[in-house]
mmCIF file of C-alpha atoms in Angstrom:
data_model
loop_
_atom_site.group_PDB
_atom_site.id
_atom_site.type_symbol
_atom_site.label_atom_id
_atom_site.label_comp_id
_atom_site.label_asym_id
_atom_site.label_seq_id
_atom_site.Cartn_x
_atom_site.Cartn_y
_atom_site.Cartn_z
ATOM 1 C CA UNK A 114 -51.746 10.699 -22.662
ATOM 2 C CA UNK A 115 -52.615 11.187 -19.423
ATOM 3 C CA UNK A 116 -51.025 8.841 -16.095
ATOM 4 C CA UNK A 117 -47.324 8.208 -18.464
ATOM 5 C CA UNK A 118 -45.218 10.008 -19.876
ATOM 6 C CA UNK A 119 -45.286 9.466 -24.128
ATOM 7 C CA UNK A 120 -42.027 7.261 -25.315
ATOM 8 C CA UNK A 121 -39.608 8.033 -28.128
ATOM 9 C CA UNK A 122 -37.568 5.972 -29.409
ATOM 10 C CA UNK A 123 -34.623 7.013 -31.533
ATOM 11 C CA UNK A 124 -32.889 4.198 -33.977
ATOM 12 C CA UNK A 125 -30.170 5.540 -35.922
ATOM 13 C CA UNK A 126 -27.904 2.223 -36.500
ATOM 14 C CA UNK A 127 -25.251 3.948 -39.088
ATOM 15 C CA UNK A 128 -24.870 7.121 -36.993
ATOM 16 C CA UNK A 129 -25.930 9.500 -39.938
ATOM 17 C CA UNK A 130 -28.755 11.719 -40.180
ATOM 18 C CA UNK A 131 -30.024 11.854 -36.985
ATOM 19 C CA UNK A 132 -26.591 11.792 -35.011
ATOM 20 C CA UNK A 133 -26.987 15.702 -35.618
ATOM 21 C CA UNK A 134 -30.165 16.056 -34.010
ATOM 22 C CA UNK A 135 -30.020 13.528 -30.986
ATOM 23 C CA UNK A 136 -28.970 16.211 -28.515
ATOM 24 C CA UNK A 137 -31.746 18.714 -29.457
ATOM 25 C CA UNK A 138 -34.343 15.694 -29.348
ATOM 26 C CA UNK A 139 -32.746 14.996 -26.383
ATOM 27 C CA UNK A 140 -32.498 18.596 -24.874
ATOM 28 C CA UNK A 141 -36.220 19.066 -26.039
ATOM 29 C CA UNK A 142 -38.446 16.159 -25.419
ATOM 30 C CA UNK A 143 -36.793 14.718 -21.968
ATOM 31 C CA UNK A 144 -38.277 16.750 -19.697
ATOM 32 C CA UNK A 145 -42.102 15.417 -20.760
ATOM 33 C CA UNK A 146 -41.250 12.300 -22.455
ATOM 34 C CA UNK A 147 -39.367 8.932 -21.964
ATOM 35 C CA UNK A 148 -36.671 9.456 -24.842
ATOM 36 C CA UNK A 149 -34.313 6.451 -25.700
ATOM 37 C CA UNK A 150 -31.728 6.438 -28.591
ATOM 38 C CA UNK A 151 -30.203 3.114 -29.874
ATOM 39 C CA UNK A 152 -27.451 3.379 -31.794
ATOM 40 C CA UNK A 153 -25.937 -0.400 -31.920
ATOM 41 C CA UNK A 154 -27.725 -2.951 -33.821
ATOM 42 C CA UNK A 155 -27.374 -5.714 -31.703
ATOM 43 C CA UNK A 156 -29.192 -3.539 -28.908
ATOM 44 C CA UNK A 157 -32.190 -3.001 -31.015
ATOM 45 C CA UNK A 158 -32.891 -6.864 -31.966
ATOM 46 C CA UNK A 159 -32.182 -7.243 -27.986
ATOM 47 C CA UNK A 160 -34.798 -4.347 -27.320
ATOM 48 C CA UNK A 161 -37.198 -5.580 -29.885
ATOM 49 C CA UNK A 162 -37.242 -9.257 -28.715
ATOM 50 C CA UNK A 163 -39.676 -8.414 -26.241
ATOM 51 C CA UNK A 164 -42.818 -6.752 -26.831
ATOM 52 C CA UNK A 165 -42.795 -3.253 -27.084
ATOM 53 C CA UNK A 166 -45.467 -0.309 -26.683
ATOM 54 C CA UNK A 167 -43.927 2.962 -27.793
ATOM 55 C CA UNK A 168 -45.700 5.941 -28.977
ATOM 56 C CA UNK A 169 -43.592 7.011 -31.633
ATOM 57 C CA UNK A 170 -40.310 5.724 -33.197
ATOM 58 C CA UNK A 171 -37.814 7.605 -35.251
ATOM 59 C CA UNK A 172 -35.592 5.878 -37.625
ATOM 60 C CA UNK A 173 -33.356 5.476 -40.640
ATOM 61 C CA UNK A 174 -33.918 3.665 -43.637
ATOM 62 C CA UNK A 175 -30.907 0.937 -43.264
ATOM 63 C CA UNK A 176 -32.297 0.490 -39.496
ATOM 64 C CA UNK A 177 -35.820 -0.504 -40.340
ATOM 65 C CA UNK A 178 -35.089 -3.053 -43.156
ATOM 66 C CA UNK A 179 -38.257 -4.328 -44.408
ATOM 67 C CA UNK A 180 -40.104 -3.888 -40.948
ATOM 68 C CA UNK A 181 -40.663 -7.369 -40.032
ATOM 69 C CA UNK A 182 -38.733 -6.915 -36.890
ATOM 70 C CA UNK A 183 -41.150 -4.232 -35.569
ATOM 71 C CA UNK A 184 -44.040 -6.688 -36.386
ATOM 72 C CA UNK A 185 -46.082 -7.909 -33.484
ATOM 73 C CA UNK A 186 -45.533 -4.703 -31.273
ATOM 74 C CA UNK A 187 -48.077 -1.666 -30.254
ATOM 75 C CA UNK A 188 -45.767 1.130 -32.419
ATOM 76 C CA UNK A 189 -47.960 4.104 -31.952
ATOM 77 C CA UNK A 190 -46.433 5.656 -35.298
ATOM 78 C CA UNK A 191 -43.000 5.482 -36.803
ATOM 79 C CA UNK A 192 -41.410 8.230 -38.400
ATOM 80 C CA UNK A 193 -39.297 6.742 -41.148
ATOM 81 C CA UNK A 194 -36.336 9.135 -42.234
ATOM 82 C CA UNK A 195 -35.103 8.543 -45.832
ATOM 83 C CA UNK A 196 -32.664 9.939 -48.419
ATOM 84 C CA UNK A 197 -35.286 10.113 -51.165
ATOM 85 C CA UNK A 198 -39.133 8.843 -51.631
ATOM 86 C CA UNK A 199 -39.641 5.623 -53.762
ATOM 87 C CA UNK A 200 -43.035 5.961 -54.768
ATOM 88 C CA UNK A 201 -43.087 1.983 -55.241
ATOM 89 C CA UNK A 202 -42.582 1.209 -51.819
ATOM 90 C CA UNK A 203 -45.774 0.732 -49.310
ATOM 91 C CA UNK A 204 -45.808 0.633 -45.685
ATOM 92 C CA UNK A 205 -48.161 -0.127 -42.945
ATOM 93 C CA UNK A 206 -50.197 2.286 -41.748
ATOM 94 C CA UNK A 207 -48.754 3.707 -39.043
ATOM 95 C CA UNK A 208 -45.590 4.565 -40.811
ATOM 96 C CA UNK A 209 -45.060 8.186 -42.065
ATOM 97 C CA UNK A 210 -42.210 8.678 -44.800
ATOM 98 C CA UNK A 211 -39.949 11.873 -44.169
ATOM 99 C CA UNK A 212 -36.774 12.965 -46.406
ATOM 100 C CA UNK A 213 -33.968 12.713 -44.188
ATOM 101 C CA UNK A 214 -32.530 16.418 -44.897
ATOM 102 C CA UNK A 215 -35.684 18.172 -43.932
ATOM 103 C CA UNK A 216 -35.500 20.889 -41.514
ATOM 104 C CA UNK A 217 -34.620 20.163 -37.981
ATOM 105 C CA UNK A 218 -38.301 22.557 -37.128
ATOM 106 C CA UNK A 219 -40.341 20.219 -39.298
ATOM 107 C CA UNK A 220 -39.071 17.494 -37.792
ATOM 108 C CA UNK A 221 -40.050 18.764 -34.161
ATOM 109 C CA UNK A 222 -43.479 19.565 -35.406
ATOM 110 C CA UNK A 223 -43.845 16.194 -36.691
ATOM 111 C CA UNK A 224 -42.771 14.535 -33.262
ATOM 112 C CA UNK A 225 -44.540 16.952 -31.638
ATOM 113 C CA UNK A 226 -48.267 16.448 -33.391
ATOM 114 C CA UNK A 227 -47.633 12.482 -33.125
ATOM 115 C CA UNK A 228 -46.738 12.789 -29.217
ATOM 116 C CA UNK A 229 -49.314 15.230 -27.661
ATOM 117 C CA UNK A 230 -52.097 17.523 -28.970
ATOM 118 C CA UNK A 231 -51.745 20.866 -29.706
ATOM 119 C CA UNK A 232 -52.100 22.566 -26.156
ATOM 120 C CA UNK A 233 -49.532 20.054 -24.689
ATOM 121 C CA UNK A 234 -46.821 20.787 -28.284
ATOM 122 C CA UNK A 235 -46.723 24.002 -26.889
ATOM 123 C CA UNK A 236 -46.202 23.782 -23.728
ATOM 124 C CA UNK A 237 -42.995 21.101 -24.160
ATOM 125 C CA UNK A 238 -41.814 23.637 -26.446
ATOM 126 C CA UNK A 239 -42.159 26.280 -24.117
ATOM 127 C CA UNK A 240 -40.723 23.795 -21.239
ATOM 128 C CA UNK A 241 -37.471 23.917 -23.454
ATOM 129 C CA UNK A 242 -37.234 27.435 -24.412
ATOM 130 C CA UNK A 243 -37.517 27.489 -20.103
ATOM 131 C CA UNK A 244 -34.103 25.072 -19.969
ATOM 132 C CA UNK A 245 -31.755 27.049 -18.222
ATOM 133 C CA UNK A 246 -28.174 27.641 -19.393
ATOM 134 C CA UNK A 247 -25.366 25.219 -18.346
ATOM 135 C CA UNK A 248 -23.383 27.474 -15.926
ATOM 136 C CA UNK A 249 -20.330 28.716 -16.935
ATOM 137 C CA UNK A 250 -17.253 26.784 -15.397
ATOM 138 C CA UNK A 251 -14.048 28.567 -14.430
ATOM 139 C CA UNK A 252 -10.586 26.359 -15.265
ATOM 140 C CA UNK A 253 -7.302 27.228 -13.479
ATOM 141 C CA UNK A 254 -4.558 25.728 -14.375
ATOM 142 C CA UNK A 255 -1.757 24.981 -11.616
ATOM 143 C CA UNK A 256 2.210 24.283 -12.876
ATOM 144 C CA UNK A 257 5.325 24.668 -10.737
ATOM 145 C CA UNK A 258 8.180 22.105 -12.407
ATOM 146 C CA UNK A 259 9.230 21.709 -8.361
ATOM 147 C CA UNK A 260 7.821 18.512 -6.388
ATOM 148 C CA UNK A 261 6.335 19.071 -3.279
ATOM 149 C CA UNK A 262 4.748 22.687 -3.783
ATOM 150 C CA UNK A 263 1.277 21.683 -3.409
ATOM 151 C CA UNK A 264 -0.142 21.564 -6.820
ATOM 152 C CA UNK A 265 -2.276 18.738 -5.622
ATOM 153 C CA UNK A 266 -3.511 20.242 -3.063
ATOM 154 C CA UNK A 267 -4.588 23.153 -4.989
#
């Protein structure tokens, strides 16, 4: 995808499964992609009323309904995360079925084989192994029960 950077999208309406991965999505695909999470319902009907051309979506079950409201707009692929697969069920095309509790590394593989090609999945992972550490922050604490002592200005 050369000129733009790929976009993710990230629906998770009821806060559950993918609440515990949003940080290492985050953490991991920011630096080479466009990565937005909507959490409030009301957002993503605001979000979706205008045409949208993402590359790949991830979402949960109760969050993508029936689909209709993702009709109409250029979804590369959509990753839909569920508690258990109905085999009754069909969807379109471009959407791929995953068990929600599936392994965090699965789920990065999947992301990253619907986002770039094989050279450029291993260089963002490599770009995140490269994130450096947060630095370690030093707290000191300042009490005198006297006014006036300069605790402030400390």
């Amino acid at each position: 995808m050369e000129g733009k950077k790929p976009q993710l999208i990230i629906i998770d309406t009821d806060s559950g499964f993918l609440k515990r991965y949003e940080e290492d999505i985050i953490r991991r695909y920011s630096v080479n992609a466009e990565v937005q999470v909507i959490t409030d319902p009301g957002f993503v009907d605001a979000y979706f009323s205008t045409e949208q051309d993402p590359d790949l979506m991830l979402i949960d079950e109760t969050s993508y309904g029936d689909g209709s409201q993702f009709e109409g707009h250029s979804i590369g692929k959509i990753y839909l995360l569920v508690p258990e697969v109905e085999m009754t069920k069909t969807y379109p095309d471009n959407v791929t079925v995953l068990v929600e509790f599936m392994p965090k590394e699965e789920i990065f593989e999947k992301i990253d084989m619907a986002l770039w090609s094989e050279d450029e999945a291993e260089s963002a992972a490599q770009a995140e192994d490269e994130t450096p550490a947060p630095k370690q922050t030093r707290v000191v604490a300042v009490y005198s029960p006297i006014g006036g002592c300069g605790k402030s200005l400390v």
